[in-house]
Coordinates of N, CA and C in Angstrom, one line a residue:
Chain A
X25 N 4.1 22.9 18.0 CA 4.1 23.0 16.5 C 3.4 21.7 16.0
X26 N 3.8 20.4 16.4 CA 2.9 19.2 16.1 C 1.1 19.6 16.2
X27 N 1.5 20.1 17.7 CA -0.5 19.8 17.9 C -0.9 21.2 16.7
X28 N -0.6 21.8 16.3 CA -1.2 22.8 15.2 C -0.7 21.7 14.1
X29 N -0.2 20.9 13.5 CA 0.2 20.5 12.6 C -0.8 19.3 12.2
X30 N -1.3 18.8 13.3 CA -1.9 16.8 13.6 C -3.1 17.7 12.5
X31 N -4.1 18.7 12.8 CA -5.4 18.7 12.3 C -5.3 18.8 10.6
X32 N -4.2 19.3 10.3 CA -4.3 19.2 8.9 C -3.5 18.0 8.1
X33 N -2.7 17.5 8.9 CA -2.2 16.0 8.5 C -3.4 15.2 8.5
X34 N -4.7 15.2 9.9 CA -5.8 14.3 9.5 C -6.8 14.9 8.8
X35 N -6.6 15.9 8.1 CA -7.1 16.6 7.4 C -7.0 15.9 5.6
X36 N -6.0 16.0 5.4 CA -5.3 15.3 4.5 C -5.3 13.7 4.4
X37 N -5.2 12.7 5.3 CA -5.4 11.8 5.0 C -6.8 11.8 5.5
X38 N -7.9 12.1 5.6 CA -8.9 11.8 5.5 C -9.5 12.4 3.3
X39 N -8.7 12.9 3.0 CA -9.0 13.2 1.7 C -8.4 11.8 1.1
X40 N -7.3 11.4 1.3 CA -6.8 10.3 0.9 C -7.8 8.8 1.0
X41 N -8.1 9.1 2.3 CA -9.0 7.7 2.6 C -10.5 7.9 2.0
X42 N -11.0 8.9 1.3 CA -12.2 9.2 0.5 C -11.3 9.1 -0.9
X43 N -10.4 9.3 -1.2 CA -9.7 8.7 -3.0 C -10.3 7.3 -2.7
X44 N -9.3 6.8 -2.0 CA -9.1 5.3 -2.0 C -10.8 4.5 -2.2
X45 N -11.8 4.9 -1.3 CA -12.7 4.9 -1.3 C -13.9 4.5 -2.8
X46 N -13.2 6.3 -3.0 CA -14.0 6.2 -5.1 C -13.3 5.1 -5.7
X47 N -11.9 4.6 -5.4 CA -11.5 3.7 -6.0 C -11.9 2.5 -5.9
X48 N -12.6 2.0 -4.8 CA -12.8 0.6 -4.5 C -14.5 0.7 -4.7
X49 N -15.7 1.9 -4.6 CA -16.4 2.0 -5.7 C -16.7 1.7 -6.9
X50 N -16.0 2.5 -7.7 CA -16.0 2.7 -9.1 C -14.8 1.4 -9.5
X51 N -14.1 1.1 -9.3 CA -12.5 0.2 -10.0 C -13.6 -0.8 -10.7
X52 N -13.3 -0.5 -12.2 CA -14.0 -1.2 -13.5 C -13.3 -3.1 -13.4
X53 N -12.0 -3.2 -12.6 CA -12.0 -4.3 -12.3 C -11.7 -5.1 -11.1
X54 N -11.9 -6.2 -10.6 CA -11.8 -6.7 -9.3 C -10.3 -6.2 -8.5
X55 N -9.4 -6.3 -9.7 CA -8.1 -5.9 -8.9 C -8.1 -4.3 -8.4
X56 N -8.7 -4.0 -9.2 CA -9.0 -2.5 -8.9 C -9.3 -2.7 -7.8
X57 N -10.4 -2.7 -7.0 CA -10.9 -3.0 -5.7 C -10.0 -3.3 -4.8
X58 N -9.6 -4.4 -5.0 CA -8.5 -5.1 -4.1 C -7.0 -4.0 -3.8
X59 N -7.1 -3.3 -4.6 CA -6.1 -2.5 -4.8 C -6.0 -1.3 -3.6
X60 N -7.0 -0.7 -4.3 CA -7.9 0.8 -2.9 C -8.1 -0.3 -1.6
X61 N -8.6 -1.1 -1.6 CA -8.5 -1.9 -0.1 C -6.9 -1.7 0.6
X62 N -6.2 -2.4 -0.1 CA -5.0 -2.5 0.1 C -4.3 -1.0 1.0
X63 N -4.7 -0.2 -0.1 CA -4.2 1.3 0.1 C -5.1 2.0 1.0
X64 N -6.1 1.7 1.3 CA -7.2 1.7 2.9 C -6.9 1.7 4.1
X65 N -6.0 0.3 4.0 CA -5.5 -0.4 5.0 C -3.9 0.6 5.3
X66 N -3.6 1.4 3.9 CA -2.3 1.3 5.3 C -2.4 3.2 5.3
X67 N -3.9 3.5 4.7 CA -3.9 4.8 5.3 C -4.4 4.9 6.7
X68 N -5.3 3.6 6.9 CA -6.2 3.4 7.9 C -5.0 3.8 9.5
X69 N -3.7 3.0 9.3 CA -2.8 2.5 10.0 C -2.1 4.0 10.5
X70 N -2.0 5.0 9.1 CA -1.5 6.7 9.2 C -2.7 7.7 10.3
X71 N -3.8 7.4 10.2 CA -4.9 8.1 11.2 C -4.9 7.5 12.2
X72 N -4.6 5.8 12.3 CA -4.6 5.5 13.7 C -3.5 6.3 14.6
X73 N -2.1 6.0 14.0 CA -1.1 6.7 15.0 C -1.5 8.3 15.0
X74 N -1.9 8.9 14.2 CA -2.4 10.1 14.2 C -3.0 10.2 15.6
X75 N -3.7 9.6 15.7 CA -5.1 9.6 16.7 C -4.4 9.7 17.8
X76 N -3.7 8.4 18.0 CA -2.6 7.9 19.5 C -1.9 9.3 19.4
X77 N -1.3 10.4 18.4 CA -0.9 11.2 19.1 C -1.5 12.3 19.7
X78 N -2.7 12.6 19.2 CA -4.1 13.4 19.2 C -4.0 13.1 20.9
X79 N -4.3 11.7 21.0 CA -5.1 11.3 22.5 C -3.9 11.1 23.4
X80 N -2.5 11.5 23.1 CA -1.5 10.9 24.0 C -1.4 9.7 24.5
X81 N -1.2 8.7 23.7 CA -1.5 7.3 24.4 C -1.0 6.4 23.8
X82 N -0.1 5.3 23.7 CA 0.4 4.3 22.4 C -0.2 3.2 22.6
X83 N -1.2 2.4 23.6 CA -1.9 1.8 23.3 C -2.4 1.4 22.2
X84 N -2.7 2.1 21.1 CA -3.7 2.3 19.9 C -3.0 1.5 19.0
X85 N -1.3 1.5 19.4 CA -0.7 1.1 18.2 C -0.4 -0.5 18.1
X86 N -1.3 -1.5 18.7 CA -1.4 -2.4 18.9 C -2.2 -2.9 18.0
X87 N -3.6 -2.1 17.9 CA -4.1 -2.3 16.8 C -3.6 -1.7 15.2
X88 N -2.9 -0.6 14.9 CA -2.5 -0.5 13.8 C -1.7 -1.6 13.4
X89 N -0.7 -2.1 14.3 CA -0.1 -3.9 13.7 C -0.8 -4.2 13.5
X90 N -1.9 -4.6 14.1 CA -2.9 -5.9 13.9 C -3.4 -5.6 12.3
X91 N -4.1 -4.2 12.1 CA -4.5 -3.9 10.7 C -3.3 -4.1 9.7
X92 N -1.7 -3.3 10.0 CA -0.8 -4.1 8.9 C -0.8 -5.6 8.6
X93 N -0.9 -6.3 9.5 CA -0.6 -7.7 10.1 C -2.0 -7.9 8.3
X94 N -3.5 -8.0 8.9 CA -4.4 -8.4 8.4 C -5.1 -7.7 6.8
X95 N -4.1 -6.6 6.9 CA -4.1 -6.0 5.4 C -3.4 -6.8 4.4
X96 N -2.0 -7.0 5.2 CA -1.1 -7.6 4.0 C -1.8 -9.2 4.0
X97 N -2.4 -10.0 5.0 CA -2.5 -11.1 4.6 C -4.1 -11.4 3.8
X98 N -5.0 -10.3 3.9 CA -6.1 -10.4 2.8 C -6.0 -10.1 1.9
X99 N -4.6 -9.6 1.4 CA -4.0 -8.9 0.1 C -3.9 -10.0 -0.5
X100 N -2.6 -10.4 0.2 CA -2.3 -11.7 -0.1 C -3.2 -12.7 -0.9
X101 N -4.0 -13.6 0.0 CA -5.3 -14.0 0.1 C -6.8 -14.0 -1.6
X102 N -6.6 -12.4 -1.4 CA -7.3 -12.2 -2.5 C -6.7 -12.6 -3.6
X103 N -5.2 -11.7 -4.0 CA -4.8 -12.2 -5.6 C -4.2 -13.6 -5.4
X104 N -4.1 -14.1 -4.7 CA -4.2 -16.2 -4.5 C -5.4 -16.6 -5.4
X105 N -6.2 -16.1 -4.4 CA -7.2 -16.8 -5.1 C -7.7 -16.4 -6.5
X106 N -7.1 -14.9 -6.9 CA -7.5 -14.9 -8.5 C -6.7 -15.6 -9.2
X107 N -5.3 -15.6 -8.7 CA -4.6 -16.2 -10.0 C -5.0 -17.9 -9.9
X108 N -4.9 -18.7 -8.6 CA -4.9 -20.1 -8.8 C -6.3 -20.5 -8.8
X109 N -7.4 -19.4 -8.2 CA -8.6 -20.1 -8.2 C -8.7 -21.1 -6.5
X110 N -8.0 -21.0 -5.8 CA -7.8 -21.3 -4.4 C -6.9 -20.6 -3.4
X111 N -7.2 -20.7 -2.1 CA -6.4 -19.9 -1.5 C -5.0 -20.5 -1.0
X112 N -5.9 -21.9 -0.1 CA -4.5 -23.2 0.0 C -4.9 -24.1 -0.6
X113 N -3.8 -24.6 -1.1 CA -3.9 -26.1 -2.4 C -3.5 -27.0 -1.1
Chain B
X9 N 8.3 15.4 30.0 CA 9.7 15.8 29.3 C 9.3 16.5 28.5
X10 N 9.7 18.0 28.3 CA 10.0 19.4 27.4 C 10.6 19.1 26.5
X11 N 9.5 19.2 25.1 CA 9.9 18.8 23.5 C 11.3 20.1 23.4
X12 N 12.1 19.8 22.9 CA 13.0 20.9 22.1 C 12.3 21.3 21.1
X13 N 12.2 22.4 20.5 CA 12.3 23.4 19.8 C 12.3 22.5 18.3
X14 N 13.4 22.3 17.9 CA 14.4 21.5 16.8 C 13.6 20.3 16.5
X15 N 13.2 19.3 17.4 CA 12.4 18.1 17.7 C 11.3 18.1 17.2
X16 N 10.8 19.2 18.1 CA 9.3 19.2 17.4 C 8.9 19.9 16.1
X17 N 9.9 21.1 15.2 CA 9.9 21.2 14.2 C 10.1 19.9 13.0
X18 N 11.0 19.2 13.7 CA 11.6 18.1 12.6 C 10.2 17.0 13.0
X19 N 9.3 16.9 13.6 CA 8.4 15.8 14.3 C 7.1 16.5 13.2
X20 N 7.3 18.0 13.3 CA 5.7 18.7 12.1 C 6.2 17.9 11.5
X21 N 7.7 18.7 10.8 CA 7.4 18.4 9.2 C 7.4 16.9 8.2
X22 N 7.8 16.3 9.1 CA 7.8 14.8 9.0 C 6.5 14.3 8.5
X23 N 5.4 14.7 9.7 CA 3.9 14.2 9.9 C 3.3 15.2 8.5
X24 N 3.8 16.1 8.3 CA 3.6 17.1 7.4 C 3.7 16.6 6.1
X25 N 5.0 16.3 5.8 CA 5.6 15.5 4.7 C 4.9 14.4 3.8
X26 N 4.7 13.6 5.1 CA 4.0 12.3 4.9 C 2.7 12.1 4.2
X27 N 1.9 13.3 5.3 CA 0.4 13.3 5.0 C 0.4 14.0 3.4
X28 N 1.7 14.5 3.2 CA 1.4 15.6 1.7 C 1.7 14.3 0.5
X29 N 2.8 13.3 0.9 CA 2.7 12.4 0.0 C 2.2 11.3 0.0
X30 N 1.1 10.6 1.0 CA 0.4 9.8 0.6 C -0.9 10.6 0.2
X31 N -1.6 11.5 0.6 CA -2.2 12.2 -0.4 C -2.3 12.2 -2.1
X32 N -1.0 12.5 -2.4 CA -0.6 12.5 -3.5 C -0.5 10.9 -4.2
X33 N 0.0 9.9 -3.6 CA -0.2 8.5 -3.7 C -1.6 8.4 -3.5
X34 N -2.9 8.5 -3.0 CA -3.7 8.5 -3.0 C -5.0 8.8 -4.3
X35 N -4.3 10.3 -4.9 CA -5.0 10.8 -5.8 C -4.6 10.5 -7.0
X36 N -3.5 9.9 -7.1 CA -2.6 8.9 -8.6 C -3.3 7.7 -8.4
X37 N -3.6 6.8 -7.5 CA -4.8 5.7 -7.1 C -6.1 6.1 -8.1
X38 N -6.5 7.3 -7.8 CA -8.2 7.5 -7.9 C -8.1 8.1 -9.5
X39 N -6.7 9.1 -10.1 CA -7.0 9.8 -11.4 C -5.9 8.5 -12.5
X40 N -5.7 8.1 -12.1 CA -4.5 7.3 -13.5 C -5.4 6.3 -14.3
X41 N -5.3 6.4 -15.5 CA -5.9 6.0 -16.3 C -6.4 4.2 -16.6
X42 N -5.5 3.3 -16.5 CA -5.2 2.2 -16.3 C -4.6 1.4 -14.9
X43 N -5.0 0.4 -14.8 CA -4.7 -0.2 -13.7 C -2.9 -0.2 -13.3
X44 N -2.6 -0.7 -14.1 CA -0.3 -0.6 -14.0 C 0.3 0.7 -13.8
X45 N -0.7 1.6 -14.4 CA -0.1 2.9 -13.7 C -0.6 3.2 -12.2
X46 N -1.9 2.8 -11.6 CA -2.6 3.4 -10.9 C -1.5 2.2 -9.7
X47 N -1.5 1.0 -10.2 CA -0.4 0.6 -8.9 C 0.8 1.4 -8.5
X48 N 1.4 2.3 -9.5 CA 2.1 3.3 -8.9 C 2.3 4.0 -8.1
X49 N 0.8 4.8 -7.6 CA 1.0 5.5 -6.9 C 0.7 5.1 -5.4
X50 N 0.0 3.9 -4.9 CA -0.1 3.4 -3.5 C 1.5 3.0 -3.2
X51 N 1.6 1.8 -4.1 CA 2.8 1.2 -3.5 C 4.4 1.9 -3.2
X52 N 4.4 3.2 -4.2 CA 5.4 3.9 -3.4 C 5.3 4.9 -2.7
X53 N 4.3 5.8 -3.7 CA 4.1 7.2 -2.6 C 3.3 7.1 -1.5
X54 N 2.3 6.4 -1.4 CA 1.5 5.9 -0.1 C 2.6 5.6 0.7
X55 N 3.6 4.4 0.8 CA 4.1 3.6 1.6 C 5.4 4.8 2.2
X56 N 5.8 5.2 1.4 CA 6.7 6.7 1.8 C 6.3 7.4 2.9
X57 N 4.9 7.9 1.9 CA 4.1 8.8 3.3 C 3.6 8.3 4.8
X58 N 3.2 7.5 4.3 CA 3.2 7.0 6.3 C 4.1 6.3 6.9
X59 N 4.9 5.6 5.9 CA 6.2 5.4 6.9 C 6.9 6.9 7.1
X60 N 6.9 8.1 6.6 CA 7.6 9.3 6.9 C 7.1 9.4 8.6
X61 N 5.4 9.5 8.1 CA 4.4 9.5 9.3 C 4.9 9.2 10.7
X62 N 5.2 7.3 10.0 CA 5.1 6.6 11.5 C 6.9 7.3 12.4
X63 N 7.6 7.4 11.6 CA 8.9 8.3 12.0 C 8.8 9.4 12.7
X64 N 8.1 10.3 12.3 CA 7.5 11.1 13.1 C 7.0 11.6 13.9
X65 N 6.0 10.1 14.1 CA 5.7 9.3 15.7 C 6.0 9.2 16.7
X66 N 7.1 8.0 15.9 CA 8.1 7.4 16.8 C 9.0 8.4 17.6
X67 N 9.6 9.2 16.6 CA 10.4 10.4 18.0 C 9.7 11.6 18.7
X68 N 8.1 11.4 18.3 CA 7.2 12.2 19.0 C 7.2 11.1 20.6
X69 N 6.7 9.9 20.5 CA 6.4 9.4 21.7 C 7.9 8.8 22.2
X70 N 9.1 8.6 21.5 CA 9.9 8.5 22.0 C 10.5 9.4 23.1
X71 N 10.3 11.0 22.8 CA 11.2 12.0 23.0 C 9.6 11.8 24.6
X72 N 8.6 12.2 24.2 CA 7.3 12.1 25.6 C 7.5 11.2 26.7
X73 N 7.8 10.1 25.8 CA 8.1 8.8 27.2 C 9.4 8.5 27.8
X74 N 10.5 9.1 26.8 CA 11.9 9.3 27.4 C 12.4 7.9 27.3
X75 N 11.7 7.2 26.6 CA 11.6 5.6 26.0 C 11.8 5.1 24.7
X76 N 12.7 4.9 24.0 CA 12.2 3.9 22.6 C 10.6 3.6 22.4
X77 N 10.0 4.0 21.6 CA 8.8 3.2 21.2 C 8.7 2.3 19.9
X78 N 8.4 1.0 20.4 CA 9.0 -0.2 19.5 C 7.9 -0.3 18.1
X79 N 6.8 -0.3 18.8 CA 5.3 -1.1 18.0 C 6.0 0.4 16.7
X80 N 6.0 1.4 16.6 CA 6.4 2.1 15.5 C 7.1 1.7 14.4
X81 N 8.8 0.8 15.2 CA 9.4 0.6 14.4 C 8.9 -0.7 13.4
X82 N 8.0 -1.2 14.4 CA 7.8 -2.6 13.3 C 6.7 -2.3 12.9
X83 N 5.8 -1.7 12.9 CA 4.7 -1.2 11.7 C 5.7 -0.7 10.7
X84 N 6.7 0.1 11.0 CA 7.6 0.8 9.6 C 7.9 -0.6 8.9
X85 N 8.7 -1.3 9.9 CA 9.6 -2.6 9.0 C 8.5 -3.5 8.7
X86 N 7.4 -3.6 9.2 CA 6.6 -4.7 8.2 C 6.0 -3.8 7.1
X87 N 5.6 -2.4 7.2 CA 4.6 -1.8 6.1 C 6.1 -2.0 4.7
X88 N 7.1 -1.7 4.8 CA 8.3 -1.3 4.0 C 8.3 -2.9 3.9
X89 N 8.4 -3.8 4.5 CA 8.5 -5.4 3.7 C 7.6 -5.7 2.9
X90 N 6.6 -5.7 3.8 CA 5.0 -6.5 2.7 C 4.9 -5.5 1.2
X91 N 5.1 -4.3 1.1 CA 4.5 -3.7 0.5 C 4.6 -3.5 -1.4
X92 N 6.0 -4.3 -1.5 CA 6.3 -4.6 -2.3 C 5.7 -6.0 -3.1
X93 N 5.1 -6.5 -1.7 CA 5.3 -8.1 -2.3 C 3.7 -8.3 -2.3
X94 N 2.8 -7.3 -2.0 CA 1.4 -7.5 -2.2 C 1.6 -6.2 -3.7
X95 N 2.6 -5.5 -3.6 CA 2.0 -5.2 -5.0 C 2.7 -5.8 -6.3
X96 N 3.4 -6.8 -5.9 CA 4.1 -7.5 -6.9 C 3.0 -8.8 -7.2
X97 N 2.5 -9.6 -6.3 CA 1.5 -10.5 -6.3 C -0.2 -9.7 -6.8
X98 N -0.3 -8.2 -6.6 CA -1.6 -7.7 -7.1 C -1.0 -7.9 -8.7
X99 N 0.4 -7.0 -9.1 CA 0.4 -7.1 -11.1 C 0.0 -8.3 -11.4
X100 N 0.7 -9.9 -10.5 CA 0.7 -10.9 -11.5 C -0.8 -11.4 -11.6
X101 N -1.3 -10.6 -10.3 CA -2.7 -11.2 -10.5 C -3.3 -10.4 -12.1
X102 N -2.7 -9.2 -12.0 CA -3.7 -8.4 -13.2 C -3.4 -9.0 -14.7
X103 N -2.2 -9.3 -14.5 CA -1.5 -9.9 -15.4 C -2.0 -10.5 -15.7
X104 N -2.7 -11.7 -15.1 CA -3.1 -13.0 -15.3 C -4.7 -12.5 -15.8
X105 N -5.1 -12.1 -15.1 CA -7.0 -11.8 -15.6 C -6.8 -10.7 -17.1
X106 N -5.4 -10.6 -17.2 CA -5.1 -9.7 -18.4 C -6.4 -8.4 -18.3
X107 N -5.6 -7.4 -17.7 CA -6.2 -6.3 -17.3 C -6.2 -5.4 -18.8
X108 N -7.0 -4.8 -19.1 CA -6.4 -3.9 -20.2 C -5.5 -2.7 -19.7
X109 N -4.9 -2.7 -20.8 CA -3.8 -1.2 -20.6 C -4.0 0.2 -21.6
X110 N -3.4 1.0 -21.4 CA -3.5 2.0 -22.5 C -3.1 1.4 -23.4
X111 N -3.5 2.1 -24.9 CA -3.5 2.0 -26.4 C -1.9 2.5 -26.7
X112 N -1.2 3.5 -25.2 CA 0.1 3.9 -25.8 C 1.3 3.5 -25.4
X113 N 0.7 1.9 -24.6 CA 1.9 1.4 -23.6 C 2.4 1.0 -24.7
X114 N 4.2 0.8 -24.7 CA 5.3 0.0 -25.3 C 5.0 -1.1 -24.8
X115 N 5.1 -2.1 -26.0 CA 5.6 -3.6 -25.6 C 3.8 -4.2 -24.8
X116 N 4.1 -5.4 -25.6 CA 3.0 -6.2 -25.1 C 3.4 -7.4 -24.3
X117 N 3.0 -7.6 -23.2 CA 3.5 -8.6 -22.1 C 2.4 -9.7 -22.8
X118 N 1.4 -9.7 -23.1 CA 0.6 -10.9 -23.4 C 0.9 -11.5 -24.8
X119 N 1.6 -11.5 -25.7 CA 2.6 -11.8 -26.6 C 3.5 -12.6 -26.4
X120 N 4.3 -12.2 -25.2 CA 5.3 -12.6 -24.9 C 4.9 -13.7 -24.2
X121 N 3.9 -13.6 -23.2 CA 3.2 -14.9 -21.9 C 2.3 -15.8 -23.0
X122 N 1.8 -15.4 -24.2 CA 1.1 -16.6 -25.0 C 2.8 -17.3 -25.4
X123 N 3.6 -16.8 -26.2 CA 4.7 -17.2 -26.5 C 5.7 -18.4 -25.8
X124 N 5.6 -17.7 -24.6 CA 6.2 -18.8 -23.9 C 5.3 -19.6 -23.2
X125 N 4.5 -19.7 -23.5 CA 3.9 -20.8 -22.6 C 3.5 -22.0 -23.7
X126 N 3.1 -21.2 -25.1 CA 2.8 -22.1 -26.2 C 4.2 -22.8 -26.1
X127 N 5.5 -22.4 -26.2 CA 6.8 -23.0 -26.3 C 6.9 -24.0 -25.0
X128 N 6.3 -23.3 -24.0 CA 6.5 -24.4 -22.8 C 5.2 -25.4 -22.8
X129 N 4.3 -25.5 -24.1 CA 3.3 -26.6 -24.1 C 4.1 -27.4 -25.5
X130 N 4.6 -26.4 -26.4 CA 5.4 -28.1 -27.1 C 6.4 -28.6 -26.6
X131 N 6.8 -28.0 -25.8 CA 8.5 -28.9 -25.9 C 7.9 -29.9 -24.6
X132 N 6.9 -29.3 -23.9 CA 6.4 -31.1 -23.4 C 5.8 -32.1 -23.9
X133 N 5.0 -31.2 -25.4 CA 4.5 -32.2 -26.0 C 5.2 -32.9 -26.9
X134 N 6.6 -31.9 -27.7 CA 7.8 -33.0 -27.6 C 8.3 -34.0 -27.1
X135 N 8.0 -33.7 -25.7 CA 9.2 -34.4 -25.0 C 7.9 -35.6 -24.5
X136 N 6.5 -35.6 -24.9 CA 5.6 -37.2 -24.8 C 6.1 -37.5 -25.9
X137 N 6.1 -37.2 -27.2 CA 6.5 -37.7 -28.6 C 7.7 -38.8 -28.7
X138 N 9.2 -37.2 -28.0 CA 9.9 -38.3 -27.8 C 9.6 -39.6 -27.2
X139 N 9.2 -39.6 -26.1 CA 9.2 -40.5 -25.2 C 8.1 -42.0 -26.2

């Protein structure tokens, strides 16, 4: 029931990861941007395990930490530097 | 190891679930009008939906490998930590560049933030006076 089930789950988040997409496009402002990035990153993290279950294999999920890990810290990162104008003081 | 029956229905609908509401977190991202609404729909319904996801993973390769699989649980517990706290540090950022909002929000926050900061620039400029 899974393997009939994976193709329209990555079905679906690949429509998600084309929203996010027009959002970091079009977003009228920087946060906008930073925002769909944000939400990029942890669809990105939903297709990887997808995948690893697709390919039988949990290797893969070493890198989805690494992307949580590097999502939240360029999130981070970005609105630092809008609000103070630096990233470390 | 032979999925059960039970297992692998609760393992769809899970991945099922997930993918239906970060979807839905995704298209509140792309259609909401203003930026303070549009943070609404990543930071909870996104975060819901793939942590439903990564659950549904986890007892997919759990139940395969006849093993706990760990890296799942802590993508769940760091995505469910940070996720709050990069979209609490994204508002103050909007806050701060003063994002516009709809014409029909209640209540103006930039009223209140000139307000108090004008009050927290006299009472130090008081308190050189005093001095």
């Amino acid at each position: 029931m899974t393997e009939a089930i994976l193709p329209v789950a990555l079905a679906l988040f690949s429509v998600s990861l084309l929203l996010n997409l027009y959002r970091v496009l079009r977003g009228p402002d920087i946060i906008d941007r930073i925002l769909g990035l944000d939400t990029l990153n942890v669809n990105a993290i939903a297709v990887i395990v997808l995948g690893g279950i697709y390919m039988n294999s949990s290797l893969i999920f070493e890198a989805a930490l690494l992307i949580a890990l590097m999502g939240f810290v360029g999130t981070v990162a970005m609105t630092k530097y809008l609000v103070r104008g630096d990233v470390i003081e | 190891m032979e999925m059960p029956l039970w297992l692998d229905a609760i393992v769809a609908a899970l991945i099922l679930a997930g993918a239906l509401v970060a979807t839905i977190g995704s298209l509140g991202l792309a259609r909401m009008p203003d930026f303070y609404m549009r943070l609404h729909g990543p930071t909870k319904a996104s975060t819901l939906g793939v942590g439903a996801t990564l659950v549904g993973s986890m007892l997919w390769f759990s139940t395969a490998q006849g093993s706990v699989s760990v890296q799942e649980i802590l993508i769940t517990v760091f995505l469910f930590a940070t996720a709050p706290v990069s979209a609490h540090m994204m508002g103050r950022a909007a806050l701060h560049r003063r994002v516009g909002c709809q014409e029909k929000t209640n209540g103006q926050p930039w009223d209140e933030m000139d307000r108090l900061s004008g009050r927290a620039a006299q009472s130090s400029s008081s308190g050189e006076s005093q001095r």
